[in-house]
Amino acid sequence: MPGLTESFVGSIDQGTTSTRFLIFNKDGEPVASHQVEFEQIYPNPGWHEHNPFELVSSIETCIDEAVKKFEELGYVRDSIKAIGITNQRETTVLWDSETGEPLHNAIVWTDTRSQSIVTELKSRNGAGSLQQICGLPLSTYPSSTKLLWMIQHVPKVKSAYEKGRLAFGTVDSWLVYQLNGGPAAKVFVSDPTNASRTMFMNLETLEYDDRLLDFFGVKGKVHLPRIVPSSDRKAYGSFSSGILQGVPIMGCLGDQSSALVGQKGFYPGLAKNTYGTGCFLLYNVGEKPVISKHGLLATVAFQFDGKPVYALEGSIAVGGSGIRFLENNLNFFKKSKEVDELAATVEDNGGCVFVTAFSGLFAPYWIDDAKGTIFGITQYTQKGHIARATLEATCYQTKAILAAMEKDSGHALSELAVDGGMSNSDLAMQTQADLVSIPVYRPKMRETTALGAAIAAGLACGLWHNFTELRDINRAGGAVFEPSIPPEKSFEMFSLWERAVHMSKGWVKKESSKVNGAKNSGKSSVVVKVKPVESVFGKYSIFSDLDEADEEDLLLELRKLEIHQRLKRLRRATSA
Ligand SMILES: Nc1ncnc2c1ncn2[C@@H]1O[C@H](COP(=O)(O)OP(=O)(O)O)[C@@H](O)[C@H]1O
Ligand SMILES: O=P(O)(O)OC[C@H](O)CO
């Protein structure tokens, strides 16, 4: 019979594809858990949404089921002292500040619909200095451009914005607001690790910065959550209903920061790489943010006792979602874990390189006009080669990120700690070790993201008191993958990858549209000045202010017209 005096903390892990709830004991072991997947909504190519209420109901289901299992083991509900929340970052939820009604589906971090807004913003004065303040470059990835897209395109959002009733939140804010009872309690907060993904927060002060809000045109016009520490006894309120009614929420961390905490990356020089839907390498840089010169992001790792700790981050948009693509879209296998078996049917990638740029390429490349491309396909290519190339894609990007991190920090990692769904693939982890030429360490208990939020809550409620006490948690029984190919071979493979990245550029035609324009109408705003001129081709309009892709289109049209004119002249000459 379990001891009745034992205390526990619960952890909600609201990820991109699934939600989990785990109950941890003081040794950091999960004693009960439950996980559910929820609907992924893809309304158009490049768009990705979640239903905000389904995110909340998935949590309620997980809590009910996990607590049931916990009680069946003989534990009592009251021994769960506090809850931590960790969540997919950047995903943006908008709701009515008075009623709590969501005004649109959540736009997920992978969504690229704000591309034309990004293009326009990049040409504005001040665009170049944003990263220095908030740590992120302008792209479709952070929340800011998703917010602008909804203000421009969703009438309900526009109306709430005009009436001063538009509440903006990342997933943590939405969940905390809802779990506290919504408009009745109005607990409207976010932690710095989540707020640092919006482009609205100043990395040094951990407050919203007027220069950033002004740049995006939202200063004073949108309700933003109050930024509070990641570990706090009061700020996050408590459950207003359900079987955990009254239990306080005391921890909150964006999932990648949470995984760093769960891997106990508390000190400068420690890092982790999480292979979930995407893949994210975070490197602890200590108490001062480091603004990358090599394509990485600066972000907050955690803020527990006043002083924040920062990280350099390498974000890869497609990690496990590449495996899901083989599973769901190409029907290569029924379950992700079968990818190793398929990949093992062949000896190597058979010359295939898969640039999995489904949402463009993130760090360290930041190529937004690439799309997923498989190079090197021949009659020889089998499914196994594509499976290997998919696993390798994330590993190559990790290698590129490590190189960038080394340049930014001046230090090389001696070992890479990993976690996340795709880290279950032995083949992927061996490939990773081979490509980065350092050992890859995979802990036995891989729910490190959930463990991080549990630690944030546990430090606040007194289950743990300091980092030293956490040292031995989840240390025994991990696996180490040692590099098994010579560095020259890894260099050769990587060179081919870099060539493929280069060749994948420019597939997407550039769009341009005014940020304040009514519709995302593709090229409508490209034609700015029209100068009719006489040319060898006849009387045509030349459009200035065109980008490269438009110029190519125009030249093609002009060539066609030239051929047409020549043909006409030829016909006239032969009939004369
Ligand atoms: N054994 C496996 N081999 C390869 N990929 C896997 C394996 N198990 C899970 N995955 C992939 O990991 C991802 C889920 O990981 P998870 O950490 O739960 O992500 P998230 O938190 O983003 O929802 C999925 O994309 C899935 O395809
Ligand atoms: O769902 P994951 O684990 O891929 O994490 C999503 C990230 O937080 C996006 O930045």
Coordinates of C-alpha atoms and ligand atoms in Angstrom, one line a residue:
M1 CA 0.0 0.0 0.0
P2 CA 1.6 3.3 -1.1
G3 CA 2.5 5.7 1.7
L4 CA -0.3 8.1 2.5
T5 CA 2.1 10.9 3.3
E6 CA 3.8 10.9 -0.1
S7 CA 3.3 14.0 -2.2
F8 CA 3.0 14.3 -6.0
V9 CA 2.9 16.9 -8.8
G10 CA 0.9 16.6 -12.0
S11 CA 2.1 17.8 -15.4
I12 CA 0.0 18.7 -18.4
D13 CA 2.0 18.4 -21.6
Q14 CA -0.1 20.0 -24.4
G15 CA 2.0 19.2 -27.6
T16 CA 1.4 19.7 -31.3
T17 CA -0.1 16.3 -32.0
S18 CA -1.1 15.0 -28.5
T19 CA -1.9 15.9 -25.0
R20 CA -0.6 14.0 -21.9
F21 CA -1.1 14.3 -18.2
L22 CA 1.5 12.6 -15.9
I23 CA 1.7 12.4 -12.2
F24 CA 5.3 12.4 -10.8
N25 CA 6.6 11.4 -7.4
K26 CA 9.5 13.0 -5.6
D27 CA 12.0 10.8 -7.4
G28 CA 10.8 12.2 -10.7
E29 CA 9.1 9.0 -11.8
P30 CA 5.7 9.0 -13.5
V31 CA 3.4 6.8 -11.5
A32 CA 0.3 7.3 -13.7
S33 CA -0.3 8.9 -17.0
H34 CA -2.7 9.2 -19.9
Q35 CA -2.3 10.5 -23.5
V36 CA -4.7 11.4 -26.3
E37 CA -4.3 12.6 -29.8
F38 CA -6.5 15.4 -31.2
E39 CA -7.6 16.6 -34.6
Q40 CA -5.0 18.3 -36.9
I41 CA -6.9 20.7 -39.2
Y42 CA -5.2 21.6 -42.5
P43 CA -7.7 23.9 -44.3
N44 CA -5.4 24.8 -47.2
P45 CA -1.8 23.9 -48.2
G46 CA 0.6 25.4 -45.6
W47 CA -2.3 26.1 -43.1
H48 CA -2.5 24.2 -39.8
E49 CA -5.1 24.8 -37.1
H50 CA -6.3 23.4 -33.7
N51 CA -9.7 23.7 -32.2
P52 CA -9.0 25.7 -28.9
F53 CA -11.8 23.9 -27.0
E54 CA -10.5 20.5 -28.1
L55 CA -7.1 21.4 -26.6
V56 CA -8.9 22.0 -23.2
S57 CA -11.1 18.9 -23.4
S58 CA -8.1 16.7 -24.3
I59 CA -6.6 17.9 -21.0
E60 CA -9.7 17.1 -19.1
T61 CA -9.8 13.6 -20.6
C62 CA -6.2 13.0 -19.7
I63 CA -6.6 14.2 -16.2
D64 CA -9.7 12.1 -15.6
E65 CA -8.0 8.9 -16.9
A66 CA -4.6 9.4 -15.3
V67 CA -6.1 10.2 -11.9
K68 CA -8.3 7.1 -12.2
K69 CA -5.2 5.0 -12.7
F70 CA -3.5 6.8 -9.9
E71 CA -6.3 6.0 -7.5
E72 CA -6.4 2.4 -8.7
L73 CA -2.8 2.1 -7.6
G74 CA -4.0 3.1 -4.1
Y75 CA -2.9 6.7 -4.0
V76 CA -5.2 9.5 -3.0
R77 CA -6.1 12.5 -5.1
D78 CA -5.3 15.0 -2.4
S79 CA -1.7 14.0 -2.5
I80 CA -1.3 15.9 -5.9
K81 CA -0.1 19.2 -4.5
A82 CA 0.3 21.3 -7.6
I83 CA 0.2 21.2 -11.4
G84 CA 2.6 22.3 -14.1
I85 CA 1.7 23.1 -17.7
T86 CA 4.0 22.8 -20.7
N87 CA 2.8 23.5 -24.2
Q88 CA 3.4 23.8 -27.9
R89 CA 4.8 27.3 -28.4
E90 CA 3.9 30.2 -30.8
T91 CA 0.5 28.6 -31.6
T92 CA -1.9 31.5 -31.3
V93 CA -5.4 31.7 -29.8
L94 CA -7.6 34.8 -30.0
W95 CA -10.7 35.2 -27.9
D96 CA -13.2 37.8 -26.8
S97 CA -11.9 39.4 -23.6
E98 CA -15.4 39.8 -22.1
T99 CA -17.0 36.4 -23.0
G100 CA -14.0 34.2 -23.4
E101 CA -15.3 32.9 -26.7
P102 CA -12.5 31.9 -29.2
L103 CA -12.7 34.0 -32.3
H104 CA -11.0 31.5 -34.7
N105 CA -9.2 28.2 -34.5
A106 CA -5.8 28.4 -33.0
I107 CA -3.2 29.0 -35.8
V108 CA -0.4 26.4 -35.2
W109 CA 3.3 27.3 -35.1
T110 CA 3.9 25.4 -38.4
D111 CA 1.4 27.5 -40.3
T112 CA 2.8 29.5 -43.2
R113 CA -0.2 31.6 -44.3
S114 CA 1.3 34.8 -43.0
Q115 CA 4.1 34.6 -45.6
S116 CA 3.0 37.7 -47.5
I117 CA 2.7 39.7 -44.3
V118 CA 6.2 38.7 -43.4
T119 CA 7.5 39.8 -46.8
E120 CA 5.9 43.2 -46.3
L121 CA 7.1 43.6 -42.7
K122 CA 10.6 42.8 -43.7
S123 CA 10.7 45.9 -46.0
R124 CA 9.6 48.2 -43.2
N125 CA 11.9 50.6 -41.3
G126 CA 13.1 48.9 -38.1
A127 CA 12.6 45.4 -39.2
G128 CA 16.4 44.7 -38.9
S129 CA 16.5 45.6 -35.3
L130 CA 13.7 43.4 -34.0
Q131 CA 15.8 40.4 -33.3
Q132 CA 18.2 42.4 -31.1
I133 CA 15.2 43.2 -28.8
C134 CA 13.2 40.0 -28.9
G135 CA 15.6 37.3 -30.0
L136 CA 13.6 36.1 -33.0
P137 CA 13.9 36.9 -36.7
L138 CA 10.8 37.9 -38.7
S139 CA 9.2 34.8 -40.1
T140 CA 5.9 33.0 -40.2
Y141 CA 6.9 31.0 -37.1
P142 CA 6.3 33.5 -34.1
S143 CA 2.9 34.5 -32.9
S144 CA 3.0 38.1 -34.0
T145 CA 2.4 37.5 -37.8
K146 CA -0.4 35.0 -37.0
L147 CA -2.1 37.6 -35.0
L148 CA -1.9 40.2 -37.8
W149 CA -3.2 37.7 -40.3
M150 CA -6.3 37.0 -38.2
I151 CA -6.9 40.8 -37.6
Q152 CA -6.8 41.2 -41.4
H153 CA -8.8 38.2 -42.5
V154 CA -11.2 37.1 -39.8
P155 CA -14.2 39.5 -39.5
K156 CA -14.9 38.4 -35.9
V157 CA -11.3 39.1 -34.9
K158 CA -11.3 42.4 -36.7
S159 CA -14.5 43.5 -34.9
A160 CA -13.2 42.5 -31.5
Y161 CA -9.9 44.4 -32.3
E162 CA -11.9 47.5 -33.2
K163 CA -14.0 47.3 -30.1
G164 CA -10.9 46.8 -27.9
R165 CA -12.1 43.3 -26.8
L166 CA -9.4 41.2 -28.6
A167 CA -7.5 38.9 -26.1
F168 CA -4.3 37.3 -27.5
G169 CA -2.6 34.3 -26.0
T170 CA -0.2 31.5 -26.7
V171 CA -1.5 28.1 -25.7
D172 CA -0.4 28.4 -22.0
S173 CA -2.4 31.6 -21.6
W174 CA -5.5 30.0 -23.1
L175 CA -5.3 26.9 -21.0
V176 CA -4.6 28.7 -17.7
Y177 CA -7.5 31.1 -18.5
Q178 CA -9.9 28.2 -19.3
L179 CA -8.8 25.9 -16.4
N180 CA -9.4 28.8 -14.0
G181 CA -13.0 29.2 -15.2
G182 CA -12.6 31.6 -18.2
P183 CA -14.3 35.0 -18.0
A184 CA -15.5 34.4 -14.4
A185 CA -11.9 34.4 -13.1
K186 CA -10.0 36.2 -15.8
V187 CA -6.7 34.7 -14.9
F188 CA -4.7 36.0 -17.9
V189 CA -1.0 35.3 -17.7
S190 CA 1.9 33.8 -19.6
D191 CA 5.5 32.9 -18.6
P192 CA 8.6 34.4 -20.2
T193 CA 9.5 31.2 -22.1
N194 CA 6.2 31.4 -23.9
A195 CA 6.1 35.2 -24.2
S196 CA 9.6 35.1 -25.7
R197 CA 8.0 33.4 -28.8
T198 CA 5.6 36.1 -29.6
M199 CA 8.0 38.8 -30.8
F200 CA 6.4 41.2 -28.4
M201 CA 8.6 40.7 -25.3
N202 CA 11.9 42.4 -24.6
L203 CA 14.3 39.5 -23.7
E204 CA 16.3 41.6 -21.2
T205 CA 13.4 43.1 -19.2
L206 CA 10.9 40.3 -19.7
E207 CA 8.2 42.9 -20.4
Y208 CA 6.3 43.8 -23.5
D209 CA 8.4 46.4 -25.5
D210 CA 6.6 49.4 -27.0
R211 CA 9.0 49.4 -30.0
L212 CA 7.9 45.9 -30.9
L213 CA 4.2 46.5 -30.3
D214 CA 4.5 49.7 -32.4
F215 CA 6.2 47.9 -35.2
F216 CA 3.4 45.3 -35.4
G217 CA 0.8 48.1 -34.9
V218 CA -0.9 46.5 -31.9
K219 CA 0.2 48.8 -29.1
G220 CA -2.7 49.4 -26.8
K221 CA -5.1 47.6 -29.1
V222 CA -4.9 44.0 -28.0
H223 CA -5.2 42.5 -24.5
L224 CA -1.9 40.7 -23.7
P225 CA -1.4 38.3 -20.9
R226 CA 0.6 39.5 -17.8
I227 CA 4.1 37.9 -17.9
V228 CA 4.9 36.1 -14.6
P229 CA 7.7 33.7 -13.6
S230 CA 7.7 30.1 -14.8
S231 CA 7.4 28.8 -11.3
D232 CA 5.0 30.7 -9.1
R233 CA 2.7 29.9 -6.1
K234 CA -0.1 32.3 -7.0
A235 CA -0.1 33.8 -10.4
Y236 CA -1.5 30.8 -12.4
G237 CA -4.6 30.3 -10.1
S238 CA -6.2 26.9 -9.7
F239 CA -8.6 24.5 -11.3
S240 CA -12.1 25.8 -11.1
S241 CA -13.8 22.5 -11.7
G242 CA -13.3 18.8 -12.4
I243 CA -11.6 16.2 -10.3
L244 CA -8.6 18.5 -9.6
Q245 CA -10.9 21.4 -8.5
G246 CA -9.0 23.7 -6.2
V247 CA -5.5 22.2 -7.0
P248 CA -3.1 25.1 -7.8
I249 CA -1.2 25.5 -11.1
M250 CA 2.3 26.5 -10.1
G251 CA 4.5 25.9 -13.1
C252 CA 4.4 27.0 -16.7
L253 CA 7.0 26.5 -19.5
G254 CA 7.0 26.4 -23.2
D255 CA 7.6 22.7 -24.2
Q256 CA 11.2 23.2 -25.4
S257 CA 12.3 25.1 -22.3
S258 CA 10.5 22.4 -20.3
A259 CA 12.5 19.6 -21.9
L260 CA 15.7 21.5 -21.1
V261 CA 14.6 21.7 -17.5
G262 CA 13.5 18.0 -17.6
Q263 CA 16.9 17.1 -18.9
K264 CA 18.3 19.2 -16.0
G265 CA 20.0 21.6 -18.3
F266 CA 20.1 24.1 -15.5
Y267 CA 23.6 25.4 -16.1
P268 CA 25.4 27.2 -18.9
G269 CA 26.9 24.8 -21.5
L270 CA 24.2 22.2 -21.1
A271 CA 21.9 21.4 -24.0
K272 CA 19.2 19.0 -25.2
N273 CA 17.6 18.2 -28.6
T274 CA 13.9 17.2 -28.6
Y275 CA 12.6 15.3 -31.6
G276 CA 8.8 15.8 -31.3
T277 CA 6.6 17.1 -34.2
G278 CA 9.4 19.5 -34.9
C279 CA 12.9 19.2 -33.4
F280 CA 14.4 21.8 -31.1
L281 CA 18.0 22.1 -29.8
L282 CA 18.3 24.4 -26.7
Y283 CA 21.7 25.4 -25.3
N284 CA 21.8 27.1 -21.9
V285 CA 23.8 30.3 -22.2
G286 CA 23.3 31.6 -18.6
E287 CA 22.0 34.9 -17.3
K288 CA 22.6 37.0 -20.4
P289 CA 20.8 36.4 -23.8
V290 CA 23.1 35.7 -26.7
I291 CA 21.8 37.1 -30.0
S292 CA 22.8 34.7 -32.7
K293 CA 24.8 35.7 -35.8
H294 CA 24.4 32.3 -37.4
G295 CA 20.7 31.7 -37.8
L296 CA 19.7 30.6 -34.2
L297 CA 17.1 32.2 -31.9
A298 CA 17.6 33.7 -28.5
T299 CA 15.0 32.6 -26.1
V300 CA 14.2 32.3 -22.3
A301 CA 15.1 28.9 -20.9
F302 CA 13.3 29.4 -17.6
Q303 CA 12.7 32.0 -14.8
F304 CA 12.4 30.3 -11.5
D305 CA 13.6 32.6 -8.7
G306 CA 13.8 36.1 -10.1
K307 CA 16.7 36.0 -12.6
P308 CA 15.9 34.5 -16.0
V309 CA 18.2 32.0 -17.6
Y310 CA 18.6 32.2 -21.4
A311 CA 19.1 29.7 -24.3
L312 CA 20.3 29.7 -27.8
E313 CA 17.8 27.7 -29.9
G314 CA 18.0 25.8 -33.2
S315 CA 14.4 25.2 -34.4
I316 CA 13.7 22.5 -37.0
A317 CA 10.1 22.7 -38.4
V318 CA 9.8 19.1 -39.4
G319 CA 11.0 16.3 -37.1
G320 CA 8.6 13.5 -36.2
S321 CA 6.1 15.1 -38.5
G322 CA 8.2 13.8 -41.4
I323 CA 7.7 10.3 -40.0
R324 CA 3.9 11.0 -39.6
F325 CA 3.9 12.1 -43.3
L326 CA 5.3 8.7 -44.4
E327 CA 2.7 7.1 -42.1
N328 CA -0.5 9.1 -42.9
N329 CA 0.1 10.6 -46.4
L330 CA 2.2 7.9 -48.1
N331 CA 0.9 4.9 -46.1
F332 CA 4.4 3.5 -45.8
F333 CA 3.5 1.9 -42.4
K334 CA 0.8 1.9 -39.8
K335 CA 2.7 3.2 -36.8
S336 CA 5.6 5.6 -36.5
K337 CA 7.7 3.0 -34.6
E338 CA 7.7 0.8 -37.8
V339 CA 9.9 3.4 -39.5
D340 CA 13.1 1.7 -38.3
E341 CA 12.0 -1.7 -39.7
L342 CA 11.3 -0.2 -43.1
A343 CA 14.6 1.8 -43.1
A344 CA 16.4 -1.4 -42.1
T345 CA 15.3 -3.1 -45.4
V346 CA 18.0 -1.1 -47.2
E347 CA 21.6 -0.4 -46.3
D348 CA 21.7 3.3 -46.9
N349 CA 19.7 6.1 -48.4
G350 CA 20.4 4.9 -51.9
G351 CA 21.5 8.4 -53.0
C352 CA 18.2 10.0 -51.8
V353 CA 18.1 13.3 -49.9
F354 CA 14.8 14.5 -48.6
V355 CA 14.6 18.2 -47.7
T356 CA 11.6 18.1 -45.5
A357 CA 10.8 21.8 -46.0
F358 CA 7.0 21.4 -45.5
S359 CA 6.9 24.8 -43.9
G360 CA 10.0 26.2 -45.5
L361 CA 13.3 25.5 -43.6
F362 CA 13.9 27.0 -40.2
A363 CA 17.2 27.1 -38.4
P364 CA 19.9 27.8 -39.3
Y365 CA 18.8 28.3 -42.9
W366 CA 15.5 30.3 -42.6
I367 CA 14.5 29.6 -46.2
D368 CA 10.9 30.4 -46.6
D369 CA 10.5 29.8 -50.3
A370 CA 11.5 26.1 -50.2
K371 CA 9.0 23.2 -50.2
G372 CA 9.6 19.6 -49.4
T373 CA 11.8 18.0 -52.1
I374 CA 13.3 14.6 -52.6
F375 CA 16.5 14.6 -54.6
G376 CA 18.2 11.6 -56.2
I377 CA 15.2 9.4 -57.0
T378 CA 16.0 6.7 -59.6
Q379 CA 14.4 3.3 -60.7
Y380 CA 16.5 1.8 -57.9
T381 CA 14.7 3.9 -55.1
Q382 CA 12.7 1.9 -52.6
K383 CA 10.4 3.0 -49.8
G384 CA 13.3 2.1 -47.4
H385 CA 15.5 4.7 -49.0
I386 CA 12.9 7.4 -48.5
A387 CA 12.4 6.3 -44.9
R388 CA 16.1 6.6 -44.2
A389 CA 16.3 10.0 -46.0
T390 CA 13.4 11.2 -43.9
L391 CA 15.1 10.2 -40.6
E392 CA 18.4 11.7 -41.9
A393 CA 16.8 15.1 -42.7
T394 CA 16.3 16.0 -39.1
C395 CA 19.8 14.7 -38.2
Y396 CA 21.4 16.9 -40.9
Q397 CA 19.6 20.0 -39.7
T398 CA 20.7 19.2 -36.1
K399 CA 24.3 19.0 -37.4
A400 CA 24.0 22.4 -39.1
I401 CA 22.5 23.8 -35.9
L402 CA 25.3 22.4 -33.7
A403 CA 27.9 24.1 -36.0
A404 CA 26.0 27.4 -35.8
M405 CA 25.8 27.0 -32.0
E406 CA 29.5 26.4 -31.8
K407 CA 30.2 29.6 -33.7
D408 CA 27.8 31.7 -31.6
S409 CA 28.9 30.3 -28.2
G410 CA 32.5 29.4 -28.9
H411 CA 32.0 26.0 -27.3
A412 CA 31.6 22.6 -28.8
L413 CA 29.2 20.1 -27.2
S414 CA 30.8 16.8 -26.0
E415 CA 27.5 14.9 -25.9
L416 CA 24.0 15.5 -27.1
A417 CA 21.1 14.7 -24.8
V418 CA 17.9 13.8 -26.6
D419 CA 14.2 13.1 -26.0
G420 CA 10.8 13.4 -27.8
G421 CA 8.8 10.8 -29.8
M422 CA 11.2 10.4 -32.7
S423 CA 14.1 9.8 -30.3
N424 CA 12.5 6.4 -29.8
S425 CA 14.0 5.5 -33.2
D426 CA 17.3 3.7 -32.5
L427 CA 18.2 4.2 -36.2
A428 CA 17.6 7.9 -36.1
M429 CA 19.7 8.3 -32.9
Q430 CA 22.5 6.2 -34.3
T431 CA 22.4 8.3 -37.5
Q432 CA 22.5 11.4 -35.4
A433 CA 25.6 10.2 -33.5
D434 CA 27.3 9.3 -36.8
L435 CA 26.5 12.7 -38.3
V436 CA 27.5 14.9 -35.4
S437 CA 30.5 12.7 -34.4
I438 CA 29.7 13.0 -30.7
P439 CA 27.8 10.5 -28.4
V440 CA 24.0 10.8 -28.2
Y441 CA 22.6 10.2 -24.8
R442 CA 18.9 9.1 -24.5
P443 CA 17.5 9.0 -20.9
K444 CA 15.5 6.0 -19.8
M445 CA 12.4 8.0 -19.0
R446 CA 11.7 10.1 -22.1
E447 CA 8.8 12.2 -20.8
T448 CA 11.3 15.0 -20.0
T449 CA 9.1 17.7 -21.4
A450 CA 6.4 16.8 -18.8
L451 CA 9.1 16.4 -16.1
G452 CA 10.3 20.0 -16.7
A453 CA 6.8 21.4 -16.0
A454 CA 6.5 19.1 -13.0
I455 CA 9.8 20.5 -11.7
A456 CA 8.6 24.1 -12.2
A457 CA 5.5 23.3 -10.1
G458 CA 7.4 21.1 -7.6
L459 CA 9.9 23.8 -6.9
A460 CA 7.0 26.3 -6.2
C461 CA 5.0 23.9 -4.0
G462 CA 8.1 22.7 -2.0
L463 CA 8.3 19.1 -3.3
W464 CA 11.8 20.0 -4.3
H465 CA 13.8 23.0 -3.0
N466 CA 16.8 23.4 -5.3
F467 CA 18.6 22.0 -8.4
T468 CA 21.0 19.9 -6.4
E469 CA 18.1 17.9 -5.0
L470 CA 17.1 17.1 -8.6
R471 CA 20.5 15.9 -9.7
D472 CA 19.9 12.1 -9.6
I473 CA 16.4 12.2 -11.1
N474 CA 16.2 10.1 -14.3
R475 CA 20.0 9.4 -14.4
A476 CA 20.1 5.7 -14.5
G477 CA 19.4 3.3 -17.3
G478 CA 19.7 5.6 -20.4
A479 CA 21.2 4.6 -23.7
V480 CA 24.3 6.0 -25.4
F481 CA 24.7 5.9 -29.2
E482 CA 28.4 6.3 -30.1
P483 CA 29.5 7.6 -33.5
S484 CA 30.3 4.6 -35.8
I485 CA 31.4 6.1 -39.1
P486 CA 34.5 8.1 -39.8
P487 CA 34.0 11.9 -39.7
E488 CA 35.0 12.1 -43.5
K489 CA 32.0 9.9 -44.4
S490 CA 29.7 12.1 -42.3
F491 CA 31.2 15.2 -43.9
E492 CA 30.5 13.7 -47.4
M493 CA 26.9 12.9 -46.5
F494 CA 26.4 16.4 -45.1
S495 CA 27.8 18.1 -48.1
L496 CA 25.2 16.3 -50.3
W497 CA 22.5 17.5 -47.9
E498 CA 23.7 21.1 -48.1
R499 CA 23.7 20.9 -51.9
A500 CA 20.1 19.6 -51.7
V501 CA 19.1 22.5 -49.4
H502 CA 20.6 25.0 -51.8
M503 CA 18.7 23.4 -54.7
S504 CA 15.4 23.4 -52.9
K505 CA 15.4 27.2 -52.7
G506 CA 13.0 29.3 -54.6
W507 CA 10.2 26.8 -55.4
V508 CA 7.5 29.0 -53.8
K509 CA 6.7 32.0 -55.8
K510 CA 7.1 35.1 -53.7
E511 CA 3.9 36.8 -52.8
S512 CA 3.6 40.4 -51.7
S513 CA 0.6 42.0 -50.1
K514 CA 0.1 45.0 -47.9
V515 CA -0.1 44.3 -44.2
N516 CA -3.2 46.4 -43.9
G517 CA -4.7 45.3 -47.2
A518 CA -8.1 43.6 -46.9
K519 CA -7.3 40.3 -48.6
N520 CA -4.4 37.9 -49.0
S521 CA -4.8 38.2 -52.7
G522 CA -1.4 36.9 -53.8
K523 CA 0.1 39.2 -56.4
S524 CA -2.6 41.9 -56.6
S525 CA -0.4 44.5 -54.9
V526 CA 2.7 43.8 -56.9
V527 CA 1.9 46.0 -59.8
V528 CA 2.8 49.4 -58.4
K529 CA 4.0 51.7 -61.2
V530 CA 3.0 51.1 -64.8
K531 CA 5.1 52.6 -67.6
P532 CA 3.9 52.0 -71.1
V533 CA 6.9 51.8 -73.5
E534 CA 7.6 50.9 -77.1
S535 CA 9.8 47.9 -77.3
V536 CA 11.0 45.4 -79.9
F537 CA 8.1 43.3 -78.7
G538 CA 5.5 46.0 -79.4
K539 CA 3.6 48.1 -77.0
Y540 CA 3.6 46.4 -73.6
S541 CA 3.5 47.5 -70.0
I542 CA 6.6 47.2 -68.0
F543 CA 6.0 46.7 -64.3
S544 CA 8.6 48.1 -61.9
D545 CA 8.9 47.0 -58.3
L546 CA 8.7 43.3 -59.2
D547 CA 10.5 40.6 -57.3
E548 CA 12.6 37.9 -59.0
A549 CA 9.8 35.4 -59.4
D550 CA 7.5 38.0 -61.0
E551 CA 10.2 39.2 -63.3
E552 CA 10.7 35.6 -64.5
D553 CA 7.0 35.3 -65.2
L554 CA 6.9 38.5 -67.1
L555 CA 10.0 37.6 -69.2
L556 CA 8.4 34.3 -70.0
E557 CA 5.2 36.1 -71.2
L558 CA 7.3 38.6 -73.2
R559 CA 9.1 35.7 -74.9
K560 CA 5.9 34.1 -75.8
L561 CA 4.6 37.4 -77.2
E562 CA 7.8 37.8 -79.2
I563 CA 7.4 34.4 -80.7
H564 CA 3.8 35.2 -81.5
Q565 CA 4.8 38.5 -83.2
R566 CA 7.5 36.8 -85.2
L567 CA 5.1 34.1 -86.4
K568 CA 2.6 36.8 -87.4
R569 CA 5.3 38.6 -89.4
L570 CA 6.4 35.4 -91.0
R571 CA 2.8 34.6 -92.0
R572 CA 2.4 38.1 -93.4
A573 CA 5.7 37.8 -95.3
T574 CA 4.9 34.4 -96.8
S575 CA 1.3 35.4 -97.8
A576 CA 2.6 38.7 -99.4
Ligands
LIG1 N1 9.5 5.0 -32.7 C1 9.4 6.2 -33.4 N2 10.2 6.4 -34.4 C2 10.2 7.5 -35.1 N3 9.3 8.5 -34.9 C3 8.5 8.4 -33.9 C4 8.5 7.2 -33.1 N4 7.5 7.3 -32.1 C5 7.0 8.6 -32.3 N5 7.5 9.2 -33.4 C6 7.2 10.5 -33.9 O1 7.3 11.5 -32.8 C7 6.3 12.5 -33.0 C8 5.5 12.6 -31.7 O2 6.4 13.0 -30.7 P1 6.0 13.8 -29.4 O3 7.2 14.0 -28.6 O4 4.8 13.2 -28.8 O5 5.5 15.2 -30.2 P2 4.6 16.4 -29.8 O6 4.9 16.8 -28.4 O7 5.0 17.4 -30.8 O8 3.1 16.0 -30.1 C9 5.3 12.0 -34.1 O9 5.6 12.9 -35.2 C10 5.7 10.6 -34.4 O10 5.6 10.3 -35.7
LIG2 O1 5.1 19.9 -30.4 P1 6.6 20.0 -30.4 O2 7.2 19.1 -29.3 O3 7.2 19.7 -31.7 O4 7.0 21.5 -30.0 C1 6.5 22.5 -30.7 C2 7.3 23.7 -30.4 O5 7.1 24.3 -29.2 C3 7.1 24.8 -31.5 O6 8.0 25.9 -31.3

